[in-house]
Amino acid sequence: MKYTAARTHRAVRWLSTRVQESLEEAARRPDRGDISTTTVIIWVAAVTGAVLIAGTIAVVIAKYNGKLSGL
């Protein structure tokens, strides 16, 4: 029981130290890790385009499924 308490205390100390270091780093460099608006717009456009293309292919295959089976 004593060993588990010591390990838990050590883990809590490590975690709190790590969180404190991360907060200090974020205060020093507030732009760290920010995703630009342009990047988000490009990703949304790419995903939307891919979904539209896949949907169009699915609709065309469903519409002409009987005619394509003889190929």
Coordinates of C-alpha atoms in Angstrom, one line a residue:
M1 CA 0.0 0.0 0.0
K2 CA 2.8 2.3 0.9
Y3 CA 4.6 1.6 -2.5
T4 CA 1.4 2.5 -4.4
A5 CA 0.9 5.8 -2.6
A6 CA 4.5 6.7 -3.3
R7 CA 4.2 5.9 -7.0
T8 CA 0.9 7.9 -7.2
H9 CA 2.5 10.9 -5.5
R10 CA 5.4 10.8 -7.9
A11 CA 3.1 10.5 -10.9
V12 CA 1.0 13.5 -9.7
R13 CA 4.2 15.6 -9.1
W14 CA 5.5 14.7 -12.6
L15 CA 2.1 15.5 -14.2
S16 CA 1.7 18.8 -12.4
T17 CA 5.3 19.8 -13.3
R18 CA 4.7 18.9 -17.0
V19 CA 1.4 20.9 -17.1
Q20 CA 3.2 23.9 -15.5
E21 CA 6.0 23.7 -18.1
S22 CA 3.5 23.5 -20.9
L23 CA 1.6 26.5 -19.6
E24 CA 4.9 28.5 -19.4
E25 CA 5.8 27.5 -22.9
A26 CA 2.4 28.5 -24.2
A27 CA 2.8 31.9 -22.5
R28 CA 6.2 32.4 -24.1
R29 CA 5.1 31.4 -27.6
P30 CA 1.3 32.0 -27.9
D31 CA 1.3 31.3 -31.7
R32 CA 2.6 27.7 -31.2
G33 CA 0.3 25.1 -32.7
D34 CA -2.2 27.5 -34.2
I35 CA -3.8 26.3 -37.5
S36 CA -4.3 29.1 -40.0
T37 CA -7.7 29.9 -41.4
T38 CA -6.4 29.2 -44.9
T39 CA -5.4 25.7 -44.0
V40 CA -8.8 25.0 -42.5
I41 CA -10.6 26.3 -45.6
I42 CA -8.3 24.2 -47.9
W43 CA -9.0 21.0 -45.9
V44 CA -12.8 21.6 -45.8
A45 CA -12.8 22.3 -49.6
A46 CA -10.8 19.1 -50.3
V47 CA -13.0 16.9 -48.1
T48 CA -16.1 18.4 -49.6
G49 CA -14.8 17.9 -53.1
A50 CA -13.9 14.3 -52.4
V51 CA -17.3 13.6 -50.9
L52 CA -19.1 15.1 -53.9
I53 CA -17.0 13.1 -56.4
A54 CA -17.6 9.9 -54.5
G55 CA -21.3 10.7 -54.3
T56 CA -21.5 11.4 -58.0
I57 CA -19.7 8.1 -58.9
A58 CA -22.1 6.2 -56.6
V59 CA -25.2 7.8 -58.2
V60 CA -23.9 7.1 -61.8
I61 CA -23.1 3.5 -60.9
A62 CA -26.5 3.0 -59.2
K63 CA -28.3 4.6 -62.3
Y64 CA -26.5 2.5 -64.9
N65 CA -25.9 -0.7 -62.8
G66 CA -28.0 -2.9 -65.1
K67 CA -26.3 -1.6 -68.3
L68 CA -22.8 -2.0 -66.8
S69 CA -23.4 -5.6 -65.7
G70 CA -23.0 -6.9 -69.3
L71 CA -19.5 -5.4 -69.8

